[in-house]
Backbone as a chain_set.jsonl record, in Angstrom:
{"seq": "ARILLVEDNELNRDMLASASALQELYTSRGITPGKEVFIYGHDDRSATFTLVSLYLAGYPLEKLHLYGGGWIDWSRSNEPVETGRNSSQ", "coords": {"N": [[96.645, 89.222, 104.355], [96.475, 92.395, 105.926], [97.185, 94.265, 108.819], [96.207, 97.21, 110.187], [97.177, 99.734, 112.217], [95.805, 102.654, 113.265], [96.912, 104.786, 114.633], [99.308, 105.563, 113.695], [101.328, 108.218, 113.102], [102.105, 109.337, 110.609], [100.214, 108.302, 108.817], [97.831, 109.367, 109.898], [98.299, 112.114, 109.564], [98.235, 112.352, 106.8], [95.704, 111.642, 105.955], [93.754, 113.298, 104.79], [94.488, 113.68, 102.231], [94.64, 113.472, 98.6], [92.837, 110.905, 96.735], [94.605, 109.371, 95.156], [97.071, 109.943, 96.37], [96.618, 108.898, 98.915], [96.287, 106.183, 98.259], [98.847, 105.602, 97.311], [100.336, 106.011, 99.66], [99.203, 104.048, 101.397], [99.764, 101.737, 99.883], [102.548, 101.771, 99.993], [102.875, 100.847, 102.519], [102.286, 98.238, 102.269], [99.634, 97.733, 102.014], [97.339, 96.834, 99.937], [94.765, 97.005, 97.37], [93.793, 94.381, 96.87], [94.086, 92.876, 99.166], [92.886, 91.627, 102.327], [92.039, 93.889, 104.841], [92.481, 94.722, 108.132], [91.41, 96.97, 110.417], [92.23, 98.912, 113.183], [92.191, 100.836, 116.21], [92.823, 103.024, 118.99], [90.443, 104.117, 119.548], [87.14, 103.906, 118.171], [86.454, 105.917, 116.396], [88.761, 106.998, 115.073], [89.621, 104.713, 113.725], [87.411, 104.205, 112.094], [87.475, 106.464, 110.463], [89.81, 105.93, 109.039], [89.011, 103.592, 107.685], [87.032, 104.687, 105.989], [88.647, 106.45, 104.504], [90.294, 104.638, 103.139], [88.359, 103.327, 101.587], [87.416, 105.473, 100.006], [89.716, 105.895, 98.607], [89.67, 103.909, 96.798], [89.748, 101.258, 97.619], [88.227, 98.068, 97.94], [85.186, 97.79, 99.701], [84.367, 95.355, 100.791], [86.736, 94.161, 101.507], [87.669, 95.523, 103.646], [87.897, 95.713, 107.099], [86.655, 96.554, 110.205], [87.982, 96.574, 113.343], [86.658, 96.758, 116.292], [87.461, 96.373, 118.934], [89.973, 97.295, 119.518], [93.53, 97.7, 120.268], [94.061, 96.671, 122.85], [92.115, 94.661, 123.279], [92.705, 92.977, 121.065], [95.361, 92.198, 121.65], [94.995, 90.556, 123.804], [93.821, 88.351, 122.709], [95.379, 86.329, 121.651], [95.856, 86.229, 118.946], [97.738, 86.578, 115.831], [100.436, 88.948, 115.814], [101.824, 91.658, 114.188], [104.848, 93.386, 113.9], [106.647, 96.424, 113.35], [107.426, 98.338, 110.38], [108.292, 97.02, 108.121], [107.486, 94.404, 108.038], [106.412, 91.354, 106.563], [103.472, 89.991, 105.559]], "CA": [[95.91, 90.224, 105.136], [97.282, 93.418, 106.591], [96.559, 94.85, 109.989], [96.584, 98.613, 110.168], [96.938, 100.527, 113.42], [95.624, 103.995, 112.717], [97.587, 105.829, 115.383], [100.532, 105.905, 112.984], [101.252, 109.661, 112.875], [102.202, 109.658, 109.19], [98.922, 108.009, 108.201], [96.856, 110.348, 110.374], [98.609, 113.412, 108.974], [97.974, 112.344, 105.372], [94.389, 111.091, 105.644], [92.933, 114.193, 103.999], [95.15, 113.82, 100.935], [93.851, 112.985, 97.459], [92.684, 109.455, 96.671], [95.832, 108.759, 94.624], [98.115, 110.067, 97.391], [96.303, 107.914, 99.958], [96.582, 104.842, 97.758], [100.314, 105.476, 97.288], [100.773, 105.871, 101.045], [98.819, 102.731, 101.904], [100.517, 100.728, 99.132], [103.918, 101.755, 100.521], [102.801, 100.091, 103.775], [101.893, 96.867, 101.96], [98.177, 97.652, 102.046], [96.915, 96.941, 98.545], [93.327, 96.757, 97.246], [93.44, 92.965, 96.828], [94.272, 92.231, 100.468], [91.977, 91.897, 103.442], [92.663, 94.865, 105.729], [91.835, 94.804, 109.433], [91.75, 98.301, 110.901], [91.879, 99.142, 114.579], [92.836, 101.974, 116.848], [92.486, 103.106, 120.406], [89.024, 104.441, 119.576], [86.492, 103.531, 116.917], [86.354, 107.067, 115.502], [89.938, 107.074, 114.207], [89.626, 103.533, 112.863], [86.358, 104.408, 111.095], [87.987, 107.466, 109.529], [90.754, 105.224, 108.182], [88.24, 102.729, 106.8], [86.422, 105.537, 104.967], [89.694, 106.963, 103.617], [90.672, 103.528, 102.259], [87.265, 103.132, 100.637], [87.425, 106.586, 99.062], [90.925, 105.76, 97.789], [89.451, 102.852, 95.823], [89.842, 99.919, 98.186], [86.875, 97.495, 98.0], [84.635, 97.772, 101.054], [84.289, 93.983, 101.307], [88.064, 93.773, 101.984], [88.005, 96.371, 104.786], [87.255, 95.208, 108.31], [86.883, 97.409, 111.371], [88.084, 95.825, 114.594], [86.256, 97.723, 117.307], [88.0, 96.114, 120.256], [91.229, 98.003, 119.705], [94.753, 96.963, 120.541], [93.995, 95.945, 124.128], [91.346, 93.445, 123.049], [93.446, 92.099, 120.149], [96.549, 91.65, 122.304], [94.538, 89.511, 124.737], [93.146, 87.275, 121.981], [96.366, 85.364, 121.166], [95.939, 86.279, 117.485], [99.069, 87.023, 115.414], [100.767, 90.367, 115.917], [102.92, 92.08, 113.298], [105.516, 94.581, 114.413], [107.541, 97.056, 112.414], [106.866, 98.748, 109.101], [108.778, 96.196, 107.023], [107.05, 93.018, 108.184], [105.696, 90.893, 105.363], [102.435, 88.971, 105.774]], "C": [[96.904, 91.197, 105.749], [96.477, 93.943, 107.765], [97.097, 96.257, 110.121], [96.183, 99.29, 111.465], [96.898, 101.979, 113.0], [96.286, 105.094, 113.533], [98.939, 106.191, 114.783], [100.445, 107.372, 112.576], [101.301, 110.035, 111.405], [100.877, 109.405, 108.478], [97.886, 109.039, 108.616], [97.071, 111.699, 109.719], [98.17, 113.479, 107.52], [96.565, 111.879, 105.0], [93.521, 112.002, 104.797], [93.562, 114.491, 102.643], [94.218, 113.318, 99.83], [93.79, 111.458, 97.483], [93.965, 108.789, 96.173], [96.973, 108.843, 95.63], [97.873, 109.083, 98.526], [96.651, 106.506, 99.49], [98.09, 104.601, 97.712], [100.854, 105.257, 98.702], [100.449, 104.486, 101.589], [99.587, 101.621, 101.193], [101.956, 100.632, 99.639], [103.999, 101.012, 101.849], [102.393, 98.641, 103.548], [100.391, 96.661, 101.97], [97.685, 97.914, 100.63], [95.444, 96.539, 98.427], [92.925, 95.284, 97.239], [93.526, 92.244, 98.16], [93.141, 92.549, 101.424], [92.707, 92.85, 104.382], [91.835, 94.956, 107.002], [92.326, 96.072, 110.117], [91.33, 98.421, 112.358], [92.612, 100.367, 115.084], [92.508, 101.95, 118.327], [91.064, 103.596, 120.607], [88.431, 104.157, 118.201], [86.436, 104.686, 115.921], [87.543, 107.13, 114.548], [90.004, 105.886, 113.257], [88.571, 103.663, 111.761], [86.811, 105.413, 110.041], [88.967, 106.82, 108.554], [90.021, 104.314, 107.208], [87.618, 103.549, 105.67], [87.48, 106.064, 103.999], [90.185, 105.874, 102.664], [89.609, 103.297, 101.183], [87.266, 104.231, 99.58], [88.657, 106.563, 98.157], [90.822, 104.588, 96.818], [89.578, 101.435, 96.342], [88.432, 99.343, 98.325], [86.399, 97.331, 99.446], [84.598, 96.361, 101.64], [85.64, 93.462, 101.81], [88.471, 94.551, 103.239], [87.207, 95.941, 106.004], [87.649, 96.093, 109.492], [86.882, 96.547, 112.618], [87.846, 96.796, 115.743], [86.876, 97.519, 118.675], [89.309, 96.823, 120.554], [92.379, 97.084, 120.068], [94.665, 96.141, 121.819], [93.256, 94.627, 123.94], [92.117, 92.468, 122.165], [94.627, 91.438, 120.854], [96.195, 90.552, 123.299], [94.001, 88.281, 124.031], [94.071, 86.155, 121.503], [96.382, 85.238, 119.643], [97.323, 86.788, 117.097], [99.224, 88.546, 115.519], [101.947, 90.639, 115.007], [103.53, 93.338, 113.881], [106.436, 95.129, 113.342], [106.895, 97.346, 111.08], [107.241, 97.808, 107.968], [108.417, 94.726, 107.158], [106.298, 92.605, 106.935], [104.767, 89.754, 105.741], [101.332, 89.196, 104.813]], "O": [[98.042, 90.836, 106.049], [95.252, 94.051, 107.706], [98.309, 96.466, 110.162], [94.998, 99.406, 111.777], [97.866, 102.484, 112.433], [96.215, 106.257, 113.137], [99.641, 107.047, 115.321], [99.576, 107.737, 111.784], [100.606, 110.96, 110.986], [100.462, 110.199, 107.633], [97.136, 109.534, 107.774], [96.101, 112.365, 109.355], [97.773, 114.543, 107.044], [96.271, 111.737, 103.813], [92.612, 111.509, 104.129], [93.189, 115.463, 101.987], [93.136, 112.801, 100.109], [94.583, 110.803, 98.16], [94.371, 107.756, 96.705], [97.767, 107.908, 95.734], [98.821, 108.495, 99.046], [97.24, 105.726, 100.239], [98.553, 103.509, 98.041], [101.728, 104.416, 98.914], [101.308, 103.824, 102.171], [100.017, 100.662, 101.835], [102.52, 99.54, 99.706], [105.082, 100.593, 102.258], [102.177, 97.895, 104.503], [99.924, 95.522, 101.937], [97.621, 99.058, 100.179], [94.929, 95.817, 99.281], [91.784, 94.976, 97.584], [93.077, 91.103, 98.269], [92.517, 93.607, 101.341], [93.881, 92.635, 104.685], [90.637, 95.233, 106.957], [93.522, 96.227, 110.365], [90.206, 98.072, 112.719], [93.541, 100.863, 114.446], [91.978, 100.966, 118.843], [90.528, 103.506, 121.712], [89.139, 104.169, 117.195], [86.376, 104.449, 114.715], [87.358, 107.297, 113.343], [90.402, 106.04, 112.102], [88.816, 103.273, 110.62], [86.552, 105.224, 108.853], [88.95, 107.134, 107.364], [90.369, 104.265, 106.028], [87.675, 103.14, 104.511], [87.235, 106.119, 102.794], [90.464, 106.158, 101.499], [89.932, 103.095, 100.012], [87.132, 103.949, 98.389], [88.645, 107.142, 97.071], [91.773, 104.299, 96.092], [89.519, 100.491, 95.554], [87.528, 100.045, 98.778], [87.116, 96.804, 100.295], [84.776, 96.185, 102.845], [85.687, 92.426, 102.473], [89.512, 94.263, 103.831], [85.984, 95.819, 105.944], [88.83, 96.341, 109.736], [85.897, 95.871, 112.915], [88.735, 97.563, 116.115], [86.819, 98.424, 119.507], [89.708, 96.938, 121.713], [92.227, 95.866, 120.163], [95.156, 95.013, 121.856], [93.726, 93.585, 124.395], [92.182, 91.276, 122.464], [94.866, 90.244, 120.673], [97.033, 89.701, 123.599], [93.748, 87.264, 124.677], [93.595, 85.137, 121.003], [96.872, 84.242, 119.111], [98.019, 87.368, 117.93], [98.274, 89.307, 115.336], [102.953, 89.931, 115.052], [102.817, 94.247, 114.306], [106.949, 94.374, 112.516], [105.933, 96.685, 110.688], [106.564, 97.798, 106.94], [108.985, 93.885, 106.462], [105.62, 93.425, 106.317], [105.207, 88.693, 106.184], [100.35, 88.454, 104.815]]}, "num_chains": 1, "name": "protein.A"}
């Protein structure tokens, strides 16, 4: 599974790119169509936009999960946290 924080400036800047460019960008972050992807942000609007961009780039909807609680809620839950762009999980 991959957890994607959508406030990443590079991702936000490139969200209106072509489907193939989006897939290349997400794949470079370790986000591939076969993995479960949990998407969150500081507001549901940006996270929803990311979910739609992943879907339009060919990622299966059943693998995309929107976490509406955001970072504050997740950080209080004692669930695993990945830091850095090169983490592998």
